[in-house]
Short mmCIF file of C-alpha atoms in Angstrom, two decimals:
data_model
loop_
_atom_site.label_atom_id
_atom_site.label_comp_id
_atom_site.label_asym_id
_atom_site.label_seq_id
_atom_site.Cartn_x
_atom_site.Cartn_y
_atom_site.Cartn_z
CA UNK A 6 82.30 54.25 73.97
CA UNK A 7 83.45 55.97 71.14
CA UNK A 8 85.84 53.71 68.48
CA UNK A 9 87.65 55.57 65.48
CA UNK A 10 88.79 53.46 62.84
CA UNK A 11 91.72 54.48 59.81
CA UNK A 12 91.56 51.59 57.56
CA UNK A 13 94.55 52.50 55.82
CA UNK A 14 97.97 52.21 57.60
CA UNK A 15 100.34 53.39 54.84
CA UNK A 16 99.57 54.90 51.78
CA UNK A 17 101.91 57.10 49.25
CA UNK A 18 101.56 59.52 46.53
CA UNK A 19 103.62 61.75 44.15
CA UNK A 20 104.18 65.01 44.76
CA UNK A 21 101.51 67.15 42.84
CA UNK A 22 98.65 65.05 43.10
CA UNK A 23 95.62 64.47 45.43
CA UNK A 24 95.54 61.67 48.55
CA UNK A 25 92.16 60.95 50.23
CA UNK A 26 92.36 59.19 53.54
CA UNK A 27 89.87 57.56 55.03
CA UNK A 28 88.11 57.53 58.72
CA UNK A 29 85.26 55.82 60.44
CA UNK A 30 83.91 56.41 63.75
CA UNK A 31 81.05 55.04 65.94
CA UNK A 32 78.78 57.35 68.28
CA UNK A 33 75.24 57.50 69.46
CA UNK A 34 75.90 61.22 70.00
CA UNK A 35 74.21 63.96 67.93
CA UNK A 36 77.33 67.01 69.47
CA UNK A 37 80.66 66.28 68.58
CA UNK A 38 83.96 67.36 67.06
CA UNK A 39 86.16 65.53 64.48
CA UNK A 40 89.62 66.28 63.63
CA UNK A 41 92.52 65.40 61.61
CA UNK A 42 95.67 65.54 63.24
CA UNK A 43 99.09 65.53 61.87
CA UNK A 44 102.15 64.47 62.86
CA UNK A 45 105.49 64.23 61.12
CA UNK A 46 108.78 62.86 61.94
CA UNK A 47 109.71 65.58 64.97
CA UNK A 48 106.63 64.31 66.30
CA UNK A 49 104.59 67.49 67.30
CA UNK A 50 101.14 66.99 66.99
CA UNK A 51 99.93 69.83 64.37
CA UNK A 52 96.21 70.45 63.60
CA UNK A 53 95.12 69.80 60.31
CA UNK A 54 91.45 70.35 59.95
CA UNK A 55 88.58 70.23 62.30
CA UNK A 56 84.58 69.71 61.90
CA UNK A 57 81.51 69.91 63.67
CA UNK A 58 79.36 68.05 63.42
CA UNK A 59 76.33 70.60 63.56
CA UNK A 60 77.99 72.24 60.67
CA UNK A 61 76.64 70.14 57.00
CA UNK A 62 79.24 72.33 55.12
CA UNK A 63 82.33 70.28 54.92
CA UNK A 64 85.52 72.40 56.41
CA UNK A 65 88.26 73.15 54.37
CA UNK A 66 91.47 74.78 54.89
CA UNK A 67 93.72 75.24 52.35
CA UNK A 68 94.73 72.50 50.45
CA UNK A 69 92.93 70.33 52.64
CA UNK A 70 89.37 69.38 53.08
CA UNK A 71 87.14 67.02 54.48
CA UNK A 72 84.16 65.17 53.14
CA UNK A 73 82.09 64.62 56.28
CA UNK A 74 79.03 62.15 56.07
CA UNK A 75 77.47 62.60 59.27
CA UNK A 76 74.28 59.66 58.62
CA UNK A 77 77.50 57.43 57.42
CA UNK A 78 79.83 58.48 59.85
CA UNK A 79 82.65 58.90 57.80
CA UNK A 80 85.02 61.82 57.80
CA UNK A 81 87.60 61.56 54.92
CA UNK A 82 90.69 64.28 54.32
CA UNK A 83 91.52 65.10 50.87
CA UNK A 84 95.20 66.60 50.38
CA UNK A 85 95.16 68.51 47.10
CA UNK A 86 98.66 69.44 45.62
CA UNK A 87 100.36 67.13 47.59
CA UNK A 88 104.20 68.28 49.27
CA UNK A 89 107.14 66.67 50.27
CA UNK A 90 106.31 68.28 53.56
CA UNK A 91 103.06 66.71 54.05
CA UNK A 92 105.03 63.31 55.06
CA UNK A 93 103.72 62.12 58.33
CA UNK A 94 101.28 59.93 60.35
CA UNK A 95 97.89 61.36 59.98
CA UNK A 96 95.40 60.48 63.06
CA UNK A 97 91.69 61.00 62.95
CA UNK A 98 89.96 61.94 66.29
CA UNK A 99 86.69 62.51 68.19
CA UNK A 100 85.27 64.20 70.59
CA UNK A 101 81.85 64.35 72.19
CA UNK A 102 80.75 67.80 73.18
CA UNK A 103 80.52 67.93 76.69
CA UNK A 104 83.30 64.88 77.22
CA UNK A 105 85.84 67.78 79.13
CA UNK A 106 87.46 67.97 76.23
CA UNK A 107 88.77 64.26 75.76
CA UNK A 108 90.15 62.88 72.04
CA UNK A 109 89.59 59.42 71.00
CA UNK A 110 92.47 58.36 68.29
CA UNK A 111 92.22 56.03 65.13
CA UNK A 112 95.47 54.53 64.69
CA UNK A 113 96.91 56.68 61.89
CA UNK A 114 97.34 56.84 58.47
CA UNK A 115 101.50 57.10 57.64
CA UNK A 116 101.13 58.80 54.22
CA UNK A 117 104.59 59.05 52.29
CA UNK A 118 104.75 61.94 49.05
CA UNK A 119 106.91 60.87 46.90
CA UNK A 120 109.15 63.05 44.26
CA UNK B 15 98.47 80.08 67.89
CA UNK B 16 98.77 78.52 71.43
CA UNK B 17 101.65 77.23 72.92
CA UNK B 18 102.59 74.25 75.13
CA UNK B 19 105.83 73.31 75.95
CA UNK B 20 107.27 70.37 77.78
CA UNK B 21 110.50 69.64 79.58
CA UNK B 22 112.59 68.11 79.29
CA UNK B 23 112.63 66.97 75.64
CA UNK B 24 114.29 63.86 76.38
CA UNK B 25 115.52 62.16 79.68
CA UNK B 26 117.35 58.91 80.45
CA UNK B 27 116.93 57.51 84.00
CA UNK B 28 118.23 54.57 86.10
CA UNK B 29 115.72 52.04 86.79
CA UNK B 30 113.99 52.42 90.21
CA UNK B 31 114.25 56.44 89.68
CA UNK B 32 111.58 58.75 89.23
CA UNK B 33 111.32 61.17 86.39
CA UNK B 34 109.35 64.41 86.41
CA UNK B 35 108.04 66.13 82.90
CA UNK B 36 106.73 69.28 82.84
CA UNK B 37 104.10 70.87 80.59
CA UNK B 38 103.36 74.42 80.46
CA UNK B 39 101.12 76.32 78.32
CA UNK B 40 102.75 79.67 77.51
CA UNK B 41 100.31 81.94 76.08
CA UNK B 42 97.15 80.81 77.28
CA UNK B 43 95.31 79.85 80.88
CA UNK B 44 95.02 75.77 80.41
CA UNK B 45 91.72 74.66 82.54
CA UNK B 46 92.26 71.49 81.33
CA UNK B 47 95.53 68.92 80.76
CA UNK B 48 95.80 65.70 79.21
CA UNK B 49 98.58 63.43 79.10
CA UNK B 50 99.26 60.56 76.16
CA UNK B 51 101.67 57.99 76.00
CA UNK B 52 102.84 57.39 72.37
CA UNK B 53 104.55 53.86 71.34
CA UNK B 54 106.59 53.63 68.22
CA UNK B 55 104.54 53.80 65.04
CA UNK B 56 100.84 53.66 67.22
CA UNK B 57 98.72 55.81 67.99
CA UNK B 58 98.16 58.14 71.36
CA UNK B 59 96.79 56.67 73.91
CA UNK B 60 95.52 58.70 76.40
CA UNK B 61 96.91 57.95 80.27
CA UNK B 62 95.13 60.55 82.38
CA UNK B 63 92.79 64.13 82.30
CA UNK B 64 93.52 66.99 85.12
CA UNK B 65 91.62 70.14 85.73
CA UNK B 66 93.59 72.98 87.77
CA UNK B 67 92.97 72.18 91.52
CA UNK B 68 91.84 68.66 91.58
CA UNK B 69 92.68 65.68 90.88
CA UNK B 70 93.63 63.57 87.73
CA UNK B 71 91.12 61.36 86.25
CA UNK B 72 93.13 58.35 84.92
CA UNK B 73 91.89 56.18 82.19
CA UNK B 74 91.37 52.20 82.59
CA UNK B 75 94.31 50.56 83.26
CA UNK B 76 97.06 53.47 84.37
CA UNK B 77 98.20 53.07 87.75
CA UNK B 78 97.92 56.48 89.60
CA UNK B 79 100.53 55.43 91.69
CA UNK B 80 103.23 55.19 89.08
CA UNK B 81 102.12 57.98 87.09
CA UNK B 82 101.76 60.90 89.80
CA UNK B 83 99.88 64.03 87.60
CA UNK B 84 99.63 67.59 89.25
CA UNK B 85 97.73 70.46 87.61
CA UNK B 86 98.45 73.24 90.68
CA UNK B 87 98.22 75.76 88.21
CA UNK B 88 96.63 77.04 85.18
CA UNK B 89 99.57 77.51 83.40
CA UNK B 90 101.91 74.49 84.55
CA UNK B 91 100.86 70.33 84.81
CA UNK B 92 103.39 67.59 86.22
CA UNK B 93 104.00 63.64 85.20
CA UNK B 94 105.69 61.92 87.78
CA UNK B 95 107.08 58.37 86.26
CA UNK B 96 107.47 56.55 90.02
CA UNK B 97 110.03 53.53 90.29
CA UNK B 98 110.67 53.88 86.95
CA UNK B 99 111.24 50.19 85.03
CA UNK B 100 112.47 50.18 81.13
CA UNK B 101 108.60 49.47 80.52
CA UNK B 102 107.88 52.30 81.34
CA UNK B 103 110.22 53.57 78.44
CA UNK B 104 107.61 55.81 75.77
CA UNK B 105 107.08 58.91 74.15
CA UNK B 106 105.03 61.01 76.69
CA UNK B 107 103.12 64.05 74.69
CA UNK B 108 100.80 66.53 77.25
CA UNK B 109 98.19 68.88 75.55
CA UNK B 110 95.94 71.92 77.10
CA UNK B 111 92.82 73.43 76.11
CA UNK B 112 91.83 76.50 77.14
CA UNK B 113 88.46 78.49 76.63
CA UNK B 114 88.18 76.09 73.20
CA UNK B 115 87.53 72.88 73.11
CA UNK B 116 90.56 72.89 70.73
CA UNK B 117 93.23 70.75 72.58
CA UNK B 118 97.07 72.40 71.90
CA UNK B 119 99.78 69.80 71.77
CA UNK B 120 103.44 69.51 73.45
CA UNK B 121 106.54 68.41 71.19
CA UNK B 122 106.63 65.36 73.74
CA UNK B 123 109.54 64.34 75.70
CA UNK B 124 111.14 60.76 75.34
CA UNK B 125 111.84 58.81 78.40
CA UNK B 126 114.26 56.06 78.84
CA UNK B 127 114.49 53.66 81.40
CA UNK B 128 118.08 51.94 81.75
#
């Protein structure tokens, strides 16, 4: 079975500045997925980023990007330019290719930005 | 983007009720359905996985009984909270994928159990 594991349970940082947070996960798979989820106080689950892991270039949308060590099995976000808005639990997931689509969880990251 | 909605939003029931929540995916044909329960300030855990047309494959330690899921279409997927008991009191959040294996989440509904 697949285990995902957010060592960090809270973290904060000032508005402006960069936040990395950190994931581990466990596999013998070679196909899979990894995401960062995000979810703020109303709740609603809103995709961040996603990777896979096929792909060695490390995804990136916006101000967000993801430093994805396949051999290490590590896949870290990095929030540059941090915003008030980006205040919410942030869950890491998995997913094997071929799994019908199922996420495994790590238990979230609550990341506070501060003014 | 996708959509999924769910209804209702939030629901209080009488203990020994049942509760139905419906999720719908609005803009998109959802082949598959998943359903999560969600304590306070934990993570999601997932309860059970339906396809349209067959039936829901529950994960370790969810009684199908209590938690009745229907997918009978591609657009529309059912929890059924049976007996209800202030237990069973939770954040319930459905998601859908669709030709993706991107999964597209509900805004959840909140169920309590009196």
């Amino acid at each position: 079975a697949q285990t995902v594991t957010q060592s960090q349970p809270e973290m904060s940082v000032q508005e402006a500045e960069t936040v990395t947070l950190s994931c581990t996960y466990d596999t013998s798979e070679s196909n899979y997925y990894l995401f960062w989820y995000k979810q703020p106080p109303s709740r609603q689950m809103i995709l961040v980023i996603r990777q896979e892991a096929y792909k060695q270039q490390n995804a990136t949308e916006n101000r967000f990007s993801v430093n994805f060590q396949k051999a290490a099995k590590s896949f870290s976000l990095k929030i540059s330019d941090s915003q008030l808005g980006d205040t919410a639990m942030y869950f890491c997931a998995f997913m094997k290719d071929g799994s019908n689509y199922k996420l495994t969880f790590g238990k979230g990251t609550l990341l506070t930005v501060n003014p | 983007g996708a959509v999924v909605s769910q209804h209702p939003s939030r629901v209080i029931c009488k203990s020994g009720t049942s509760v139905k929540i419906e999720c719908r995916s609005l803009d998109f044909q959802a082949t598959t359905m998943f359903w999560y329960r969600q304590f306070p300030k934990q993570s999601l855990m997932l309860m059970a996985t339906s396809n349209e047309g067959s039936k829901a494959t529950y994960e370790q330690g969810v009684e199908k009984d209590k938690f009745l899921i229907n997918h009978a279409s591609l657009t529309l997927s059912t929890l059924t909270v049976t007996s209800a008991h202030p237990e069973d009191s939770s954040f319930y959040i459905c998601s859908a994928t669709g030709q993706s294996y991107e999964q597209y989440f509900g805004p959840g509904t909140r169920l309590t159990v009196t």
